[in-house]
Amino acid sequence: TVTEQVTGIDIVKAQIHILDGFAIGTPESGVPAQKDIRLNGHALQCRITTEDPEHNFIPDYGRITAYRGATGFGIRLDGGTAYSGAVITRFYDPLLEKVTAWAPTPAETIARMNRALREFRIRGVA
């Protein structure tokens, strides 16, 4: 996700095109040749989990009673298991969401991530 943010390349889509036989460096693959890849800005990713730091990071489970994710320019959420009413069981990965912040400079990226993390509200899993 971080690589996608700074290169603009959809990696999963590119993998599918390459699997279909299109070569890297061709327009059909979706991936430019290595020498043509340009980085744009900075990205940072944090993972929102149900792990409990007070108990050696053992995953918590239960029902999410309240959920509000982060939004805004330069913020990307990947996940889908976190929503009000979702039941988190102990039989699956405790990852709820991946939050990626992008901005032109490292300081702006950190500020965006800080804001995004402060916007999150998750209640009920314990």
PDB file of N, CA and C in Angstrom, residues 18-75:
ATOM      1  N   ILE A  18       0.484  -9.109 -15.347  1.00  0.00           N
ATOM      2  CA  ILE A  18       1.729  -9.843 -15.577  1.00  0.00           C
ATOM      3  C   ILE A  18       1.442 -11.343 -15.650  1.00  0.00           C
ATOM      4  N   LEU A  19       0.565 -11.834 -14.774  1.00  0.00           N
ATOM      5  CA  LEU A  19       0.161 -13.236 -14.816  1.00  0.00           C
ATOM      6  C   LEU A  19      -0.493 -13.577 -16.151  1.00  0.00           C
ATOM      7  N   ASP A  20      -1.196 -12.602 -16.730  1.00  0.00           N
ATOM      8  CA  ASP A  20      -1.826 -12.797 -18.039  1.00  0.00           C
ATOM      9  C   ASP A  20      -0.813 -12.765 -19.180  1.00  0.00           C
ATOM     10  N   GLY A  21       0.460 -12.523 -18.863  1.00  0.00           N
ATOM     11  CA  GLY A  21       1.499 -12.596 -19.878  1.00  0.00           C
ATOM     12  C   GLY A  21       2.047 -11.270 -20.363  1.00  0.00           C
ATOM     13  N   PHE A  22       1.568 -10.164 -19.806  1.00  0.00           N
ATOM     14  CA  PHE A  22       2.088  -8.864 -20.221  1.00  0.00           C
ATOM     15  C   PHE A  22       3.401  -8.581 -19.497  1.00  0.00           C
ATOM     16  N   ALA A  23       4.373  -8.088 -20.196  1.00  0.00           N
ATOM     17  CA  ALA A  23       5.701  -7.850 -19.634  1.00  0.00           C
ATOM     18  C   ALA A  23       5.765  -6.524 -18.882  1.00  0.00           C
ATOM     19  N   ILE A  24       6.559  -6.519 -17.804  1.00  0.00           N
ATOM     20  CA  ILE A  24       6.833  -5.273 -17.093  1.00  0.00           C
ATOM     21  C   ILE A  24       7.486  -4.308 -18.076  1.00  0.00           C
ATOM     22  N   GLY A  25       7.066  -3.071 -18.020  1.00  0.00           N
ATOM     23  CA  GLY A  25       7.611  -2.060 -18.925  1.00  0.00           C
ATOM     24  C   GLY A  25       6.731  -1.809 -20.129  1.00  0.00           C
ATOM     25  N   THR A  26       5.636  -2.574 -20.238  1.00  0.00           N
ATOM     26  CA  THR A  26       4.682  -2.336 -21.324  1.00  0.00           C
ATOM     27  C   THR A  26       3.451  -1.663 -20.742  1.00  0.00           C
ATOM     28  N   PRO A  27       2.748  -0.862 -21.529  1.00  0.00           N
ATOM     29  CA  PRO A  27       1.543  -0.208 -21.019  1.00  0.00           C
ATOM     30  C   PRO A  27       0.493  -1.207 -20.523  1.00  0.00           C
ATOM     31  N   GLU A  28       0.431  -2.384 -21.133  1.00  0.00           N
ATOM     32  CA  GLU A  28      -0.584  -3.376 -20.759  1.00  0.00           C
ATOM     33  C   GLU A  28      -0.375  -3.940 -19.357  1.00  0.00           C
ATOM     34  N   SER A  29       0.886  -3.977 -18.899  1.00  0.00           N
ATOM     35  CA  SER A  29       1.161  -4.542 -17.571  1.00  0.00           C
ATOM     36  C   SER A  29       0.774  -3.585 -16.453  1.00  0.00           C
ATOM     37  N   GLY A  30       0.735  -2.300 -16.750  1.00  0.00           N
ATOM     38  CA  GLY A  30       0.466  -1.314 -15.710  1.00  0.00           C
ATOM     39  C   GLY A  30       1.687  -0.967 -14.881  1.00  0.00           C
ATOM     40  N   VAL A  31       2.844  -1.540 -15.225  1.00  0.00           N
ATOM     41  CA  VAL A  31       4.078  -1.280 -14.487  1.00  0.00           C
ATOM     42  C   VAL A  31       5.128  -0.766 -15.457  1.00  0.00           C
ATOM     43  N   PRO A  32       5.604   0.454 -15.229  1.00  0.00           N
ATOM     44  CA  PRO A  32       6.678   0.948 -16.096  1.00  0.00           C
ATOM     45  C   PRO A  32       7.977   0.189 -15.832  1.00  0.00           C
ATOM     46  N   ALA A  33       8.906   0.306 -16.741  1.00  0.00           N
ATOM     47  CA  ALA A  33      10.236  -0.264 -16.519  1.00  0.00           C
ATOM     48  C   ALA A  33      10.833   0.369 -15.264  1.00  0.00           C
ATOM     49  N   GLN A  34      11.681  -0.359 -14.573  1.00  0.00           N
ATOM     50  CA  GLN A  34      12.261   0.119 -13.316  1.00  0.00           C
ATOM     51  C   GLN A  34      12.850   1.525 -13.452  1.00  0.00           C
ATOM     52  N   LYS A  35      13.547   1.790 -14.540  1.00  0.00           N
ATOM     53  CA  LYS A  35      14.188   3.094 -14.735  1.00  0.00           C
ATOM     54  C   LYS A  35      13.174   4.226 -14.887  1.00  0.00           C
ATOM     55  N   ASP A  36      11.925   3.888 -15.194  1.00  0.00           N
ATOM     56  CA  ASP A  36      10.894   4.900 -15.407  1.00  0.00           C
ATOM     57  C   ASP A  36      10.000   5.127 -14.188  1.00  0.00           C
ATOM     58  N   ILE A  37      10.177   4.343 -13.143  1.00  0.00           N
ATOM     59  CA  ILE A  37       9.352   4.508 -11.939  1.00  0.00           C
ATOM     60  C   ILE A  37       9.833   5.734 -11.176  1.00  0.00           C
ATOM     61  N   ARG A  38       8.917   6.626 -10.869  1.00  0.00           N
ATOM     62  CA  ARG A  38       9.217   7.858 -10.139  1.00  0.00           C
ATOM     63  C   ARG A  38       8.463   7.851  -8.813  1.00  0.00           C
ATOM     64  N   LEU A  39       9.145   8.262  -7.780  1.00  0.00           N
ATOM     65  CA  LEU A  39       8.505   8.366  -6.475  1.00  0.00           C
ATOM     66  C   LEU A  39       7.917   9.755  -6.314  1.00  0.00           C
ATOM     67  N   ASN A  40       6.742   9.790  -5.697  1.00  0.00           N
ATOM     68  CA  ASN A  40       6.035  11.043  -5.499  1.00  0.00           C
ATOM     69  C   ASN A  40       5.579  11.128  -4.046  1.00  0.00           C
ATOM     70  N   GLY A  41       6.218  11.959  -3.270  1.00  0.00           N
ATOM     71  CA  GLY A  41       5.810  12.165  -1.892  1.00  0.00           C
ATOM     72  C   GLY A  41       6.298  11.073  -0.956  1.00  0.00           C
ATOM     73  N   HIS A  42       5.632  11.012   0.198  1.00  0.00           N
ATOM     74  CA  HIS A  42       6.004  10.091   1.270  1.00  0.00           C
ATOM     75  C   HIS A  42       4.741   9.427   1.791  1.00  0.00           C
ATOM     76  N   ALA A  43       4.873   8.186   2.243  1.00  0.00           N
ATOM     77  CA  ALA A  43       3.727   7.458   2.782  1.00  0.00           C
ATOM     78  C   ALA A  43       4.128   6.749   4.063  1.00  0.00           C
ATOM     79  N   LEU A  44       3.146   6.586   4.929  1.00  0.00           N
ATOM     80  CA  LEU A  44       3.326   5.957   6.228  1.00  0.00           C
ATOM     81  C   LEU A  44       2.094   5.102   6.479  1.00  0.00           C
ATOM     82  N   GLN A  45       2.293   3.894   7.020  1.00  0.00           N
ATOM     83  CA  GLN A  45       1.152   3.019   7.278  1.00  0.00           C
ATOM     84  C   GLN A  45       1.118   2.602   8.742  1.00  0.00           C
ATOM     85  N   CYS A  46      -0.080   2.593   9.307  1.00  0.00           N
ATOM     86  CA  CYS A  46      -0.317   2.064  10.650  1.00  0.00           C
ATOM     87  C   CYS A  46      -1.416   1.012  10.549  1.00  0.00           C
ATOM     88  N   ARG A  47      -1.358   0.057  11.443  1.00  0.00           N
ATOM     89  CA  ARG A  47      -2.358  -1.011  11.454  1.00  0.00           C
ATOM     90  C   ARG A  47      -3.197  -0.897  12.721  1.00  0.00           C
ATOM     91  N   ILE A  48      -4.502  -0.925  12.531  1.00  0.00           N
ATOM     92  CA  ILE A  48      -5.441  -0.870  13.648  1.00  0.00           C
ATOM     93  C   ILE A  48      -5.833  -2.312  13.954  1.00  0.00           C
ATOM     94  N   THR A  49      -5.494  -2.772  15.148  1.00  0.00           N
ATOM     95  CA  THR A  49      -5.770  -4.159  15.518  1.00  0.00           C
ATOM     96  C   THR A  49      -6.556  -4.211  16.821  1.00  0.00           C
ATOM     97  N   THR A  50      -6.982  -5.413  17.185  1.00  0.00           N
ATOM     98  CA  THR A  50      -7.658  -5.608  18.465  1.00  0.00           C
ATOM     99  C   THR A  50      -6.693  -6.112  19.531  1.00  0.00           C
ATOM    100  N   GLU A  51      -5.397  -6.037  19.266  1.00  0.00           N
ATOM    101  CA  GLU A  51      -4.408  -6.533  20.223  1.00  0.00           C
ATOM    102  C   GLU A  51      -4.358  -5.651  21.471  1.00  0.00           C
ATOM    103  N   ASP A  52      -4.187  -6.286  22.611  1.00  0.00           N
ATOM    104  CA  ASP A  52      -4.182  -5.590  23.893  1.00  0.00           C
ATOM    105  C   ASP A  52      -2.745  -5.432  24.389  1.00  0.00           C
ATOM    106  N   PRO A  53      -2.180  -4.215  24.348  1.00  0.00           N
ATOM    107  CA  PRO A  53      -0.789  -4.022  24.772  1.00  0.00           C
ATOM    108  C   PRO A  53      -0.565  -4.297  26.259  1.00  0.00           C
ATOM    109  N   GLU A  54      -1.620  -4.223  27.064  1.00  0.00           N
ATOM    110  CA  GLU A  54      -1.468  -4.486  28.497  1.00  0.00           C
ATOM    111  C   GLU A  54      -1.400  -5.977  28.807  1.00  0.00           C
ATOM    112  N   HIS A  55      -1.719  -6.816  27.815  1.00  0.00           N
ATOM    113  CA  HIS A  55      -1.696  -8.273  28.005  1.00  0.00           C
ATOM    114  C   HIS A  55      -0.862  -8.940  26.917  1.00  0.00           C
ATOM    115  N   ASN A  56       0.369  -8.437  26.732  1.00  0.00           N
ATOM    116  CA  ASN A  56       1.324  -9.018  25.791  1.00  0.00           C
ATOM    117  C   ASN A  56       0.778  -9.084  24.363  1.00  0.00           C
ATOM    118  N   PHE A  57      -0.056  -8.128  23.999  1.00  0.00           N
ATOM    119  CA  PHE A  57      -0.601  -7.997  22.646  1.00  0.00           C
ATOM    120  C   PHE A  57      -1.455  -9.192  22.219  1.00  0.00           C
ATOM    121  N   ILE A  58      -2.099  -9.830  23.174  1.00  0.00           N
ATOM    122  CA  ILE A  58      -3.041 -10.905  22.843  1.00  0.00           C
ATOM    123  C   ILE A  58      -4.268 -10.264  22.198  1.00  0.00           C
ATOM    124  N   PRO A  59      -4.773 -10.831  21.103  1.00  0.00           N
ATOM    125  CA  PRO A  59      -5.949 -10.244  20.446  1.00  0.00           C
ATOM    126  C   PRO A  59      -7.190 -10.284  21.339  1.00  0.00           C
ATOM    127  N   ASP A  60      -7.909  -9.177  21.364  1.00  0.00           N
ATOM    128  CA  ASP A  60      -9.218  -9.124  22.012  1.00  0.00           C
ATOM    129  C   ASP A  60     -10.266  -9.553  21.007  1.00  0.00           C
ATOM    130  N   TYR A  61     -11.410  -9.951  21.494  1.00  0.00           N
ATOM    131  CA  TYR A  61     -12.507 -10.309  20.606  1.00  0.00           C
ATOM    132  C   TYR A  61     -13.813  -9.877  21.248  1.00  0.00           C
ATOM    133  N   GLY A  62     -14.832  -9.794  20.436  1.00  0.00           N
ATOM    134  CA  GLY A  62     -16.139  -9.346  20.891  1.00  0.00           C
ATOM    135  C   GLY A  62     -16.823  -8.540  19.805  1.00  0.00           C
ATOM    136  N   ARG A  63     -17.873  -7.838  20.179  1.00  0.00           N
ATOM    137  CA  ARG A  63     -18.651  -7.048  19.226  1.00  0.00           C
ATOM    138  C   ARG A  63     -18.181  -5.595  19.253  1.00  0.00           C
ATOM    139  N   ILE A  64     -18.004  -5.029  18.069  1.00  0.00           N
ATOM    140  CA  ILE A  64     -17.700  -3.604  17.971  1.00  0.00           C
ATOM    141  C   ILE A  64     -19.017  -2.857  18.144  1.00  0.00           C
ATOM    142  N   THR A  65     -19.109  -2.043  19.180  1.00  0.00           N
ATOM    143  CA  THR A  65     -20.359  -1.324  19.436  1.00  0.00           C
ATOM    144  C   THR A  65     -20.379   0.063  18.807  1.00  0.00           C
ATOM    145  N   ALA A  66     -19.214   0.617  18.547  1.00  0.00           N
ATOM    146  CA  ALA A  66     -19.138   1.926  17.885  1.00  0.00           C
ATOM    147  C   ALA A  66     -17.881   1.961  17.030  1.00  0.00           C
ATOM    148  N   TYR A  67     -18.034   2.479  15.820  1.00  0.00           N
ATOM    149  CA  TYR A  67     -16.889   2.563  14.916  1.00  0.00           C
ATOM    150  C   TYR A  67     -16.968   3.845  14.102  1.00  0.00           C
ATOM    151  N   ARG A  68     -15.847   4.547  14.055  1.00  0.00           N
ATOM    152  CA  ARG A  68     -15.693   5.678  13.140  1.00  0.00           C
ATOM    153  C   ARG A  68     -14.260   5.643  12.629  1.00  0.00           C
ATOM    154  N   GLY A  69     -14.113   5.566  11.322  1.00  0.00           N
ATOM    155  CA  GLY A  69     -12.791   5.533  10.714  1.00  0.00           C
ATOM    156  C   GLY A  69     -12.297   6.928  10.390  1.00  0.00           C
ATOM    157  N   ALA A  70     -11.118   6.974   9.860  1.00  0.00           N
ATOM    158  CA  ALA A  70     -10.506   8.240   9.461  1.00  0.00           C
ATOM    159  C   ALA A  70     -10.832   8.535   7.998  1.00  0.00           C
ATOM    160  N   THR A  71     -10.838   9.805   7.649  1.00  0.00           N
ATOM    161  CA  THR A  71     -11.090  10.211   6.266  1.00  0.00           C
ATOM    162  C   THR A  71     -10.199  11.400   5.937  1.00  0.00           C
ATOM    163  N   GLY A  72     -10.272  11.828   4.716  1.00  0.00           N
ATOM    164  CA  GLY A  72      -9.588  13.050   4.328  1.00  0.00           C
ATOM    165  C   GLY A  72      -8.577  12.837   3.232  1.00  0.00           C
ATOM    166  N   PHE A  73      -8.172  13.938   2.628  1.00  0.00           N
ATOM    167  CA  PHE A  73      -7.203  13.907   1.546  1.00  0.00           C
ATOM    168  C   PHE A  73      -5.903  13.283   2.029  1.00  0.00           C
ATOM    169  N   GLY A  74      -5.366  12.359   1.250  1.00  0.00           N
ATOM    170  CA  GLY A  74      -4.109  11.722   1.591  1.00  0.00           C
ATOM    171  C   GLY A  74      -4.232  10.579   2.571  1.00  0.00           C
ATOM    172  N   ILE A  75      -5.459  10.180   2.904  1.00  0.00           N
ATOM    173  CA  ILE A  75      -5.686   9.068   3.826  1.00  0.00           C
ATOM    174  C   ILE A  75      -6.363   7.939   3.064  1.00  0.00           C
TER     175      ILE A  75
END
